[in-house]
Coordinates of N, CA and C in Angstrom, one line a residue:
X1 N 35.3 35.3 5.1 CA 35.1 33.8 5.1 C 36.4 33.1 5.0
X2 N 36.5 32.0 5.7 CA 37.6 31.1 5.7 C 37.2 29.8 5.0
X3 N 37.7 29.5 3.8 CA 37.4 28.3 3.1 C 38.6 27.3 3.3
X4 N 38.2 26.1 3.9 CA 39.2 25.1 4.0 C 39.1 24.1 2.8
X5 N 40.1 23.9 2.0 CA 40.1 22.9 1.0 C 40.8 21.7 1.5
X6 N 40.1 20.6 1.4 CA 40.8 19.3 1.8 C 41.3 18.6 0.6
X7 N 42.6 18.4 0.6 CA 43.3 17.5 -0.4 C 43.1 16.1 0.0
X8 N 42.2 15.3 -0.6 CA 41.8 14.0 -0.1 C 42.8 12.9 -0.7
X9 N 44.0 13.3 -1.0 CA 45.0 12.4 -1.4 C 46.3 12.6 -0.5
X10 N 47.2 11.7 -0.6 CA 48.5 11.9 0.1 C 49.6 12.6 -0.7
X11 N 49.2 13.0 -2.0 CA 50.2 13.7 -2.8 C 50.2 15.2 -2.5
X12 N 51.3 15.6 -1.8 CA 51.4 17.0 -1.3 C 51.9 17.9 -2.4
X13 N 52.5 17.4 -3.5 CA 53.1 18.3 -4.5 C 52.0 19.1 -5.2
X14 N 50.7 18.7 -5.1 CA 49.6 19.4 -5.7 C 49.2 20.6 -4.9
X15 N 49.6 20.7 -3.6 CA 49.0 21.7 -2.7 C 49.2 23.1 -3.2
X16 N 50.4 23.5 -3.6 CA 50.6 24.9 -4.1 C 49.6 25.3 -5.2
X17 N 49.5 24.3 -6.2 CA 48.6 24.6 -7.3 C 47.2 24.6 -6.9
X18 N 46.8 23.7 -6.0 CA 45.4 23.7 -5.4 C 45.1 25.0 -4.7
X19 N 46.0 25.5 -3.9 CA 45.8 26.7 -3.2 C 45.6 27.9 -4.2
X20 N 46.5 27.9 -5.2 CA 46.4 29.0 -6.2 C 45.1 29.0 -7.0
X21 N 44.7 27.8 -7.3 CA 43.4 27.7 -8.1 C 42.2 28.1 -7.3
X22 N 42.1 27.7 -6.1 CA 41.0 28.1 -5.2 C 41.1 29.6 -4.9
X23 N 42.3 30.1 -4.6 CA 42.4 31.6 -4.4 C 42.0 32.4 -5.6
X24 N 42.4 31.9 -6.8 CA 42.0 32.7 -8.0 C 40.5 32.7 -8.1
X25 N 39.8 31.6 -7.7 CA 38.4 31.6 -7.9 C 37.6 32.3 -6.8
X26 N 38.3 32.5 -5.7 CA 37.6 33.1 -4.5 C 37.4 34.6 -4.7
X27 N 36.4 35.1 -4.0 CA 36.2 36.6 -3.9 C 37.1 37.2 -3.0
X28 N 37.3 38.6 -3.1 CA 38.0 39.3 -2.2 C 37.5 39.1 -0.8
X29 N 38.3 38.9 0.2 CA 37.8 38.7 1.6 C 37.7 37.3 2.0
X30 N 37.8 36.4 1.0 CA 37.8 34.9 1.3 C 39.3 34.4 1.5
X31 N 39.5 33.9 2.7 CA 40.8 33.2 2.9 C 40.7 31.8 2.6
X32 N 41.7 31.3 1.9 CA 41.7 29.8 1.5 C 42.9 29.2 2.1
X33 N 42.7 28.0 2.8 CA 43.8 27.2 3.3 C 43.6 25.8 2.8
X34 N 44.6 25.0 2.7 CA 44.6 23.7 2.2 C 45.1 22.7 3.3
X35 N 44.4 21.6 3.5 CA 44.9 20.6 4.4 C 44.9 19.3 3.7
X36 N 46.0 18.5 3.8 CA 46.1 17.2 3.2 C 45.8 16.1 4.3
X37 N 45.0 15.1 3.8 CA 44.7 14.0 4.8 C 45.9 13.3 5.3
X38 N 45.8 12.7 6.5 CA 46.9 12.1 7.1 C 47.3 10.8 6.5
X39 N 46.4 10.1 5.9 CA 46.6 8.8 5.3 C 45.6 8.6 4.1
X40 N 46.0 7.7 3.2 CA 45.1 7.5 2.1 C 45.8 6.9 0.9
X41 N 45.5 7.5 -0.3 CA 46.0 7.0 -1.6 C 46.6 8.2 -2.3
X42 N 47.6 8.0 -3.2 CA 48.2 9.1 -3.9 C 47.3 9.8 -4.9
X43 N 46.3 9.1 -5.4 CA 45.3 9.7 -6.2 C 44.0 8.9 -6.0
X44 N 42.9 9.5 -6.5 CA 41.6 8.8 -6.3 C 41.0 8.5 -7.7
X45 N 41.0 7.2 -8.0 CA 40.6 6.9 -9.4 C 39.7 5.7 -9.4
X46 N 39.1 5.3 -8.2 CA 38.2 4.2 -8.1 C 37.4 4.3 -6.9
X47 N 36.4 3.4 -6.8 CA 35.5 3.4 -5.6 C 36.3 2.9 -4.4
X48 N 37.3 2.0 -4.7 CA 38.1 1.6 -3.6 C 38.9 2.8 -3.0
X49 N 39.5 3.6 -3.9 CA 40.3 4.7 -3.4 C 39.4 5.7 -2.6
X50 N 38.2 5.9 -3.1 CA 37.2 6.7 -2.4 C 36.9 6.2 -1.0
X51 N 36.7 4.9 -0.9 CA 36.4 4.3 0.4 C 37.6 4.4 1.4
X52 N 38.8 4.3 0.9 CA 40.0 4.3 1.7 C 40.2 5.7 2.3
X53 N 39.9 6.8 1.5 CA 40.3 8.1 2.0 C 39.1 8.7 2.8
X54 N 37.9 8.2 2.7 CA 36.8 8.9 3.3 C 37.0 9.1 4.8
X55 N 37.4 8.1 5.6 CA 37.6 8.3 7.1 C 38.5 9.5 7.3
X56 N 39.5 9.6 6.5 CA 40.5 10.7 6.8 C 39.9 12.1 6.3
X57 N 39.1 12.1 5.3 CA 38.4 13.3 5.0 C 37.5 13.8 6.1
X58 N 36.8 12.8 6.8 CA 36.0 13.2 7.9 C 36.8 13.8 9.0
X59 N 37.9 13.2 9.3 CA 38.8 13.8 10.4 C 39.2 15.2 10.0
X60 N 39.6 15.4 8.7 CA 40.1 16.7 8.3 C 38.9 17.7 8.4
X61 N 37.7 17.2 8.1 CA 36.5 18.1 8.2 C 36.3 18.6 9.6
X62 N 36.4 17.6 10.5 CA 36.2 18.0 11.9 C 37.3 18.9 12.4
X63 N 38.5 18.7 11.9 CA 39.6 19.7 12.3 C 39.3 21.1 11.7
X64 N 38.8 21.1 10.5 CA 38.5 22.4 9.9 C 37.5 23.2 10.7
X65 N 36.4 22.5 11.1 CA 35.4 23.2 11.9 C 36.0 23.6 13.3
X66 N 36.8 22.8 13.9 CA 37.4 23.1 15.2 C 38.3 24.3 15.1
X67 N 38.9 24.5 13.9 CA 39.8 25.7 13.7 C 39.1 26.9 13.3
X68 N 37.7 26.9 13.2 CA 37.0 28.1 12.9 C 36.7 28.3 11.4
X69 N 36.9 27.4 10.5 CA 36.6 27.6 9.1 C 35.1 27.7 8.9
X70 N 34.8 28.4 7.9 CA 33.4 28.7 7.6 C 32.8 27.7 6.6
X71 N 33.6 27.0 5.8 CA 33.1 26.1 4.8 C 34.3 25.2 4.3
X72 N 33.9 24.1 3.7 CA 34.9 23.1 3.3 C 34.6 22.6 1.9
X73 N 35.6 22.6 1.1 CA 35.6 22.0 -0.2 C 36.5 20.8 -0.3
X74 N 36.0 19.7 -0.8 CA 36.9 18.5 -0.9 C 37.3 18.3 -2.3
X75 N 38.6 18.4 -2.6 CA 39.2 18.7 -3.9 C 39.3 17.4 -4.7
X76 N 38.2 16.8 -5.1 CA 38.2 15.6 -6.0 C 36.8 15.5 -6.6
X77 N 36.8 15.1 -7.9 CA 35.5 15.0 -8.6 C 34.7 13.8 -8.2
X78 N 35.2 12.9 -7.3 CA 34.3 11.8 -6.8 C 33.7 12.3 -5.5
X79 N 34.0 13.5 -5.1 CA 33.4 14.1 -3.8 C 33.5 13.2 -2.6
X80 N 34.7 12.6 -2.4 CA 34.8 11.6 -1.4 C 34.5 12.2 0.0
X81 N 33.7 11.5 0.8 CA 33.4 11.9 2.1 C 32.5 13.1 2.3
X82 N 32.1 13.7 1.2 CA 31.4 15.0 1.3 C 30.1 14.8 2.1
X83 N 29.3 13.8 1.7 CA 28.0 13.7 2.3 C 28.0 13.2 3.7
X84 N 29.0 12.3 4.0 CA 29.2 11.9 5.3 C 29.7 13.0 6.2
X85 N 30.5 13.9 5.7 CA 31.0 15.0 6.4 C 29.9 16.0 6.9
X86 N 28.9 16.1 6.0 CA 27.8 16.9 6.4 C 27.0 16.5 7.7
X87 N 27.2 15.2 8.0 CA 26.6 14.7 9.2 C 27.5 14.9 10.5
X88 N 28.8 15.2 10.3 CA 29.6 15.4 11.4 C 30.1 16.8 11.7
X89 N 29.8 17.7 10.7 CA 30.2 19.1 11.0 C 28.9 20.0 10.7
X90 N 28.9 21.2 11.3 CA 27.8 22.1 11.1 C 28.0 23.1 10.0
X91 N 29.2 23.2 9.4 CA 29.5 24.1 8.4 C 29.3 23.5 7.0
X92 N 29.0 24.3 5.9 CA 28.8 23.8 4.6 C 30.0 23.0 4.1
X93 N 29.7 21.8 3.5 CA 30.7 21.0 2.8 C 30.2 20.7 1.4
X94 N 31.1 20.9 0.4 CA 30.7 20.7 -1.0 C 31.9 20.1 -1.7
X95 N 31.5 19.3 -2.7 CA 32.5 18.7 -3.6 C 32.4 19.4 -5.0
X96 N 33.4 19.4 -5.8 CA 33.4 20.0 -7.1 C 32.5 19.4 -8.1
X97 N 32.3 18.1 -8.0 CA 31.5 17.4 -8.9 C 30.0 17.8 -8.8
X98 N 29.5 17.8 -7.5 CA 28.1 18.2 -7.3 C 27.9 19.7 -7.7
X99 N 28.9 20.5 -7.4 CA 28.7 22.0 -7.8 C 28.8 22.2 -9.3
X100 N 29.7 21.5 -10.0 CA 29.9 21.8 -11.4 C 28.8 21.1 -12.2
X101 N 28.3 19.9 -11.8 CA 27.2 19.3 -12.6 C 25.9 20.1 -12.5
X102 N 25.6 20.6 -11.3 CA 24.4 21.4 -11.1 C 24.5 22.7 -11.9
X103 N 25.7 23.3 -11.9 CA 25.9 24.5 -12.6 C 25.8 24.3 -14.1
X104 N 26.4 23.2 -14.6 CA 26.3 22.9 -16.0 C 24.8 22.7 -16.5
X105 N 24.0 22.1 -15.6 CA 22.6 21.8 -15.9 C 21.8 23.0 -16.0
X106 N 22.3 24.2 -15.4 CA 21.6 25.4 -15.5 C 22.0 26.2 -16.8
X107 N 23.2 25.9 -17.3 CA 23.7 26.6 -18.5 C 23.4 26.0 -19.8
X108 N 22.9 24.8 -19.8 CA 22.6 24.1 -21.1 C 21.7 23.0 -20.8
X109 N 21.0 22.5 -21.8 CA 20.1 21.3 -21.5 C 20.8 20.0 -21.3
X110 N 22.0 19.9 -22.0 CA 22.8 18.7 -21.9 C 24.3 19.1 -21.7
X111 N 25.0 18.4 -20.9 CA 26.4 18.7 -20.7 C 27.2 17.4 -20.7
X112 N 28.5 17.5 -21.0 CA 29.5 16.4 -21.0 C 30.6 16.7 -20.0
X113 N 31.1 15.6 -19.5 CA 32.2 15.6 -18.6 C 33.5 15.1 -19.3
X114 N 34.6 15.9 -19.2 CA 35.8 15.5 -19.8 C 36.7 14.9 -18.7
X115 N 36.8 13.6 -18.6 CA 37.4 12.9 -17.5 C 38.8 12.5 -17.9
X116 N 39.6 11.9 -17.0 CA 41.0 11.6 -17.3 C 41.2 10.2 -17.9
X117 N 40.4 9.2 -17.4 CA 40.6 7.8 -17.9 C 39.3 7.2 -18.2
X118 N 39.3 6.2 -19.1 CA 38.1 5.6 -19.6 C 37.3 4.9 -18.5
X119 N 38.0 4.3 -17.5 CA 37.3 3.7 -16.4 C 36.6 4.7 -15.5
X120 N 36.8 6.0 -15.7 CA 36.1 7.0 -14.9 C 34.6 7.2 -15.4
X121 N 34.4 6.7 -16.6 CA 33.1 6.9 -17.3 C 31.9 6.5 -16.3
X122 N 32.0 5.3 -15.8 CA 30.9 4.8 -15.0 C 30.8 5.6 -13.6
X123 N 32.0 6.0 -13.2 CA 32.1 6.8 -11.9 C 31.3 8.1 -12.1
X124 N 31.5 8.8 -13.2 CA 30.9 10.0 -13.5 C 29.4 9.9 -13.7
X125 N 29.0 8.8 -14.4 CA 27.6 8.5 -14.6 C 26.9 8.2 -13.2
X126 N 27.6 7.5 -12.4 CA 27.1 7.3 -11.0 C 26.9 8.6 -10.3
X127 N 27.9 9.6 -10.4 CA 27.8 10.9 -9.8 C 26.6 11.6 -10.3
X128 N 26.4 11.6 -11.7 CA 25.3 12.3 -12.3 C 23.9 11.8 -11.8
X129 N 23.9 10.4 -11.6 CA 22.7 9.8 -11.1 C 22.4 10.2 -9.7
X130 N 23.5 10.2 -8.9 CA 23.3 10.6 -7.5 C 22.8 12.0 -7.3
X131 N 23.3 12.9 -8.2 CA 22.9 14.3 -8.1 C 21.6 14.7 -8.9
X132 N 21.0 13.7 -9.5 CA 19.7 13.9 -10.1 C 19.8 14.5 -11.5
X133 N 21.0 14.5 -12.1 CA 21.1 15.2 -13.4 C 21.5 14.2 -14.5
X134 N 21.4 12.9 -14.3 CA 21.8 11.9 -15.3 C 21.1 12.2 -16.6
X135 N 19.8 12.5 -16.6 CA 19.1 12.8 -17.9 C 19.7 13.9 -18.7
X136 N 20.5 14.8 -18.0 CA 21.1 15.9 -18.7 C 22.6 15.6 -19.1
X137 N 23.1 14.4 -18.8 CA 24.5 14.1 -19.1 C 24.5 13.5 -20.5
X138 N 25.2 14.3 -21.4 CA 25.3 13.9 -22.8 C 26.3 12.8 -23.0
X139 N 27.4 12.9 -22.3 CA 28.5 11.9 -22.4 C 29.6 12.2 -21.4
X140 N 30.5 11.2 -21.3 CA 31.7 11.3 -20.5 C 32.8 10.9 -21.5
X141 N 33.7 11.8 -21.8 CA 34.8 11.5 -22.7 C 36.1 11.6 -22.0
X142 N 37.0 10.7 -22.4 CA 38.2 10.5 -21.6 C 39.5 11.1 -22.3
X143 N 40.4 11.6 -21.5 CA 41.7 12.1 -22.0 C 42.6 10.9 -22.2
X144 N 42.3 9.8 -21.5 CA 43.2 8.6 -21.5 C 44.6 9.0 -21.0
X145 N 44.6 9.8 -19.9 CA 45.9 10.2 -19.3 C 45.7 10.0 -17.8
X146 N 46.5 9.2 -17.1 CA 46.3 9.0 -15.7 C 46.5 10.3 -14.9
X147 N 45.8 10.4 -13.8 CA 45.9 11.6 -13.0 C 47.3 12.1 -12.7
X148 N 48.1 11.1 -12.3 CA 49.5 11.5 -11.9 C 50.4 11.8 -13.1
X149 N 49.9 11.7 -14.3 CA 50.6 12.1 -15.5 C 50.1 13.3 -16.2
X150 N 49.1 14.0 -15.7 CA 48.5 15.1 -16.4 C 49.5 16.2 -16.6
X151 N 50.4 16.4 -15.7 CA 51.4 17.5 -15.9 C 52.7 17.1 -16.6
X152 N 52.8 15.8 -17.0 CA 54.0 15.4 -17.7 C 54.2 16.2 -19.0
X153 N 53.1 16.4 -19.7 CA 53.2 17.1 -21.0 C 51.9 18.0 -21.0
X154 N 52.0 19.2 -20.4 CA 50.8 20.1 -20.3 C 50.2 20.5 -21.6
X155 N 51.1 20.7 -22.7 CA 50.5 21.1 -24.0 C 49.7 19.9 -24.6
X156 N 50.2 18.7 -24.4 CA 49.4 17.6 -25.0 C 48.1 17.4 -24.2
X157 N 48.2 17.6 -22.9 CA 47.0 17.4 -22.1 C 45.9 18.5 -22.5
X158 N 46.4 19.7 -22.8 CA 45.5 20.8 -23.2 C 44.9 20.5 -24.5
X159 N 45.7 20.1 -25.5 CA 45.2 19.8 -26.8 C 44.1 18.7 -26.8
X160 N 44.4 17.7 -25.9 CA 43.5 16.6 -25.8 C 42.2 17.0 -25.2
X161 N 42.2 17.9 -24.2 CA 41.0 18.4 -23.6 C 40.2 19.1 -24.6
X162 N 40.8 20.0 -25.4 CA 40.0 20.7 -26.4 C 39.4 19.7 -27.4
X163 N 40.2 18.7 -27.8 CA 39.6 17.8 -28.8 C 38.5 17.0 -28.2
X164 N 38.6 16.6 -27.0 CA 37.4 15.8 -26.4 C 36.2 16.7 -26.2
X165 N 36.4 18.0 -25.8 CA 35.3 18.9 -25.7 C 34.6 19.1 -27.0
X166 N 35.4 19.3 -28.1 CA 34.9 19.5 -29.4 C 34.1 18.3 -29.8
X167 N 34.6 17.1 -29.6 CA 33.8 15.8 -29.9 C 32.5 15.8 -29.1
X168 N 32.5 16.2 -27.9 CA 31.3 16.1 -27.0 C 30.2 17.0 -27.6
X169 N 30.6 18.2 -28.1 CA 29.7 19.1 -28.7 C 29.2 18.6 -30.0
X170 N 30.1 18.2 -30.9 CA 29.8 17.9 -32.3 C 29.1 16.5 -32.4
X171 N 29.5 15.5 -31.6 CA 29.0 14.2 -31.7 C 28.0 13.8 -30.7
X172 N 28.1 14.4 -29.4 CA 27.2 14.0 -28.3 C 26.1 15.0 -28.1
X173 N 26.2 16.2 -28.8 CA 25.3 17.3 -28.7 C 25.3 17.9 -27.3
X174 N 26.5 17.9 -26.7 CA 26.6 18.6 -25.4 C 26.5 20.1 -25.6
X175 N 26.0 20.8 -24.6 CA 25.8 22.3 -24.7 C 26.6 23.0 -23.6
X176 N 27.2 22.2 -22.7 CA 28.1 22.7 -21.7 C 29.1 21.6 -21.4
X177 N 30.3 22.0 -21.0 CA 31.4 21.1 -20.7 C 31.8 21.3 -19.2
X178 N 32.0 20.1 -18.6 CA 32.6 20.1 -17.2 C 34.0 19.5 -17.3
X179 N 35.0 20.1 -16.8 CA 36.3 19.5 -16.7 C 36.2 18.5 -15.5
X180 N 36.4 17.2 -15.8 CA 36.1 16.2 -14.9 C 37.2 15.7 -14.0
X181 N 38.1 16.6 -13.7 CA 39.2 16.2 -12.7 C 39.7 17.6 -12.1
X182 N 39.9 17.6 -10.8 CA 40.4 18.9 -10.3 C 41.9 19.1 -10.6
X183 N 42.5 18.0 -11.2 CA 43.8 18.2 -11.7 C 43.9 19.0 -12.9
X184 N 42.7 19.3 -13.5 CA 42.6 20.1 -14.7 C 42.2 21.5 -14.4
X185 N 42.1 21.8 -13.1 CA 41.6 23.1 -12.7 C 42.5 24.3 -13.2
X186 N 41.8 25.4 -13.5 CA 42.5 26.6 -13.9 C 42.6 26.7 -15.5
X187 N 42.1 25.7 -16.2 CA 42.2 25.7 -17.6 C 40.9 25.8 -18.4
X188 N 39.8 26.0 -17.6 CA 38.5 26.1 -18.3 C 38.4 27.2 -19.2
X189 N 38.9 28.4 -18.8 CA 38.8 29.6 -19.6 C 39.5 29.4 -20.9
X190 N 40.7 28.8 -20.9 CA 41.5 28.6 -22.1 C 40.8 27.6 -23.0
X191 N 40.3 26.5 -22.4 CA 39.6 25.5 -23.3 C 38.4 26.2 -23.9
X192 N 37.6 27.0 -23.2 CA 36.5 27.7 -23.7 C 36.9 28.7 -24.9
X193 N 38.0 29.4 -24.7 CA 38.5 30.3 -25.7 C 38.9 29.5 -27.0
X194 N 39.6 28.4 -26.8 CA 40.0 27.6 -27.9 C 38.8 27.1 -28.7
X195 N 37.7 26.7 -28.0 CA 36.5 26.3 -28.7 C 35.8 27.4 -29.4
X196 N 35.8 28.6 -28.8 CA 35.2 29.8 -29.4 C 35.9 30.1 -30.7
X197 N 37.2 29.9 -30.7 CA 38.0 30.2 -31.9 C 37.6 29.3 -33.1
X198 N 37.0 28.2 -32.7 CA 36.5 27.3 -33.8 C 35.0 27.5 -34.0
X199 N 34.4 28.5 -33.4 CA 33.0 28.8 -33.6 C 32.1 27.9 -32.7
X200 N 32.7 27.3 -31.7 CA 31.9 26.5 -30.8 C 31.7 27.3 -29.5
X201 N 30.5 27.8 -29.3 CA 30.2 28.7 -28.1 C 29.5 28.0 -27.0
X202 N 30.3 27.2 -26.2 CA 29.7 26.5 -25.0 C 30.5 26.9 -23.8
X203 N 29.8 27.0 -22.6 CA 30.5 27.3 -21.4 C 31.3 26.0 -20.9
X204 N 32.5 26.3 -20.4 CA 33.4 25.3 -19.9 C 33.6 25.6 -18.4
X205 N 33.3 24.6 -17.6 CA 33.2 24.8 -16.1 C 34.4 24.2 -15.4
X206 N 35.0 25.1 -14.6 CA 36.1 24.6 -13.8 C 35.5 24.1 -12.5
X207 N 35.6 22.9 -12.1 CA 34.9 22.4 -10.9 C 35.4 23.0 -9.6
X208 N 36.6 23.3 -9.5 CA 37.1 24.0 -8.3 C 36.5 25.4 -8.1
X209 N 36.4 26.1 -9.2 CA 35.8 27.4 -9.1 C 34.3 27.3 -8.8
X210 N 33.7 26.4 -9.4 CA 32.2 26.2 -9.1 C 32.0 25.9 -7.7
X211 N 32.8 25.1 -7.1 CA 32.6 24.8 -5.6 C 32.9 26.0 -4.8
X212 N 34.0 26.7 -5.1 CA 34.3 27.9 -4.4 C 33.2 28.9 -4.3
X213 N 32.7 29.3 -5.5 CA 31.7 30.3 -5.6 C 30.4 29.9 -5.0
X214 N 30.0 28.6 -5.1 CA 28.8 28.1 -4.5 C 28.9 28.1 -3.0
X215 N 30.0 27.8 -2.5 CA 30.2 27.8 -1.0 C 30.2 29.2 -0.5
X216 N 30.8 30.2 -1.2 CA 30.7 31.6 -0.8 C 29.2 32.0 -0.8
X217 N 28.4 31.6 -1.7 CA 27.0 32.0 -1.7 C 26.3 31.4 -0.6
X218 N 26.5 30.1 -0.3 CA 25.9 29.4 0.8 C 26.2 30.1 2.1
X219 N 27.5 30.4 2.3 CA 27.9 31.1 3.6 C 27.3 32.5 3.7
X220 N 27.3 33.2 2.6 CA 26.7 34.6 2.6 C 25.3 34.6 2.9
X221 N 24.6 33.5 2.5 CA 23.1 33.4 2.8 C 22.8 32.8 4.1
X222 N 23.9 32.5 4.9 CA 23.6 31.9 6.2 C 23.1 30.5 6.2
X223 N 23.4 29.7 5.2 CA 22.8 28.4 5.0 C 23.8 27.3 5.3
X224 N 23.3 26.1 5.5 CA 24.2 24.9 5.7 C 23.3 23.7 5.3
X225 N 23.9 22.5 5.3 CA 23.2 21.3 5.0 C 22.0 21.1 5.9
X226 N 20.9 20.6 5.3 CA 19.7 20.3 6.0 C 19.9 19.2 7.0
X227 N 19.5 19.4 8.3 CA 19.6 18.4 9.3 C 18.6 17.3 9.1
X228 N 17.6 17.5 8.3 CA 16.7 16.4 7.9 C 17.4 15.5 7.0
X229 N 18.1 16.0 6.0 CA 18.9 15.2 5.1 C 20.1 14.6 5.7
X230 N 20.8 15.4 6.5 CA 22.1 15.0 7.0 C 22.0 15.2 8.6
X231 N 21.3 14.3 9.2 CA 21.2 14.4 10.7 C 22.5 14.1 11.4
X232 N 22.7 14.8 12.5 CA 23.9 14.5 13.3 C 23.6 13.4 14.3
X233 N 23.9 12.2 13.9 CA 23.5 11.1 14.7 C 24.3 10.9 16.0
X234 N 23.8 10.2 16.9 CA 24.5 9.9 18.2 C 25.9 9.3 17.9
X235 N 26.9 9.9 18.5 CA 28.2 9.3 18.3 C 29.0 9.9 17.1
X236 N 28.3 10.8 16.4 CA 28.9 11.4 15.2 C 30.1 12.2 15.5
X237 N 30.2 12.8 16.7 CA 31.3 13.6 17.1 C 32.2 12.9 18.2
X238 N 32.0 11.6 18.4 CA 32.7 10.9 19.4 C 34.2 10.7 18.9
X239 N 35.0 10.1 19.8 CA 36.4 9.9 19.5 C 36.4 8.9 18.3
X240 N 37.6 9.0 17.5 CA 37.7 8.1 16.4 C 37.8 6.7 16.8
X241 N 37.1 5.8 16.1 CA 37.1 4.4 16.6 C 38.4 3.7 16.4
X242 N 38.8 2.9 17.3 CA 40.0 2.1 17.3 C 39.6 0.6 17.0
X243 N 40.6 -0.2 16.4 CA 40.3 -1.6 16.1 C 39.9 -2.3 17.4
X244 N 38.9 -3.2 17.3 CA 38.5 -4.0 18.4 C 39.6 -5.0 18.8
X245 N 39.7 -5.2 20.1 CA 40.7 -6.2 20.6 C 39.9 -7.5 20.7
X246 N 40.4 -8.5 20.0 CA 39.7 -9.8 19.9 C 40.5 -10.8 20.7
X247 N 39.8 -11.7 21.4 CA 40.4 -12.7 22.3 C 40.1 -14.1 21.7

């Protein structure tokens, strides 16, 4: 299986870590490659950012299919362009938010998302509503650390993650935790271990790993997105639109 991970930002410094995180999550025999969109925003922290990057995610998805990839993961918890991409390619496309929220809802009756900024709360609630799991969402708690500053002090970021997860369990009655930014990928096991050391036994889900394993399962089962849900409309594979010339 060839999994193409689309980096839906223009920040290329994340690519080595992104590749490592998805490779660590992948099974033996899965090849992972990363492609960065040609234009967009340095990070995705708003609906505006999501709208700006989506056309470029679609182009990257078309390129991945043309290159023979078997599945696509879009590496952002807003899942930008994921559902639109399912209309323009025939291979499975999945975002880490959809994968991790559904997984969390199978591991506990209520789950919380640990996001990066307070203004992401409504964005994550919107995602839970979109994926039909809003009644299972206990809370969204914030690190109050901008995406581009998550790696400035890794120890402080980790301590804050553990603290917010602890609060979600103790105060919001969460029974599972989702790390709400792919910039936090690779730390779920450590957060879970830190909570277990305090006697808190809840699963902590890495969104990148959830997307990887779910895509592997989809491909292994020979499945893809429903054409009833995601029809390939006329013009979906036509040339990219250019601005109109006005007289």
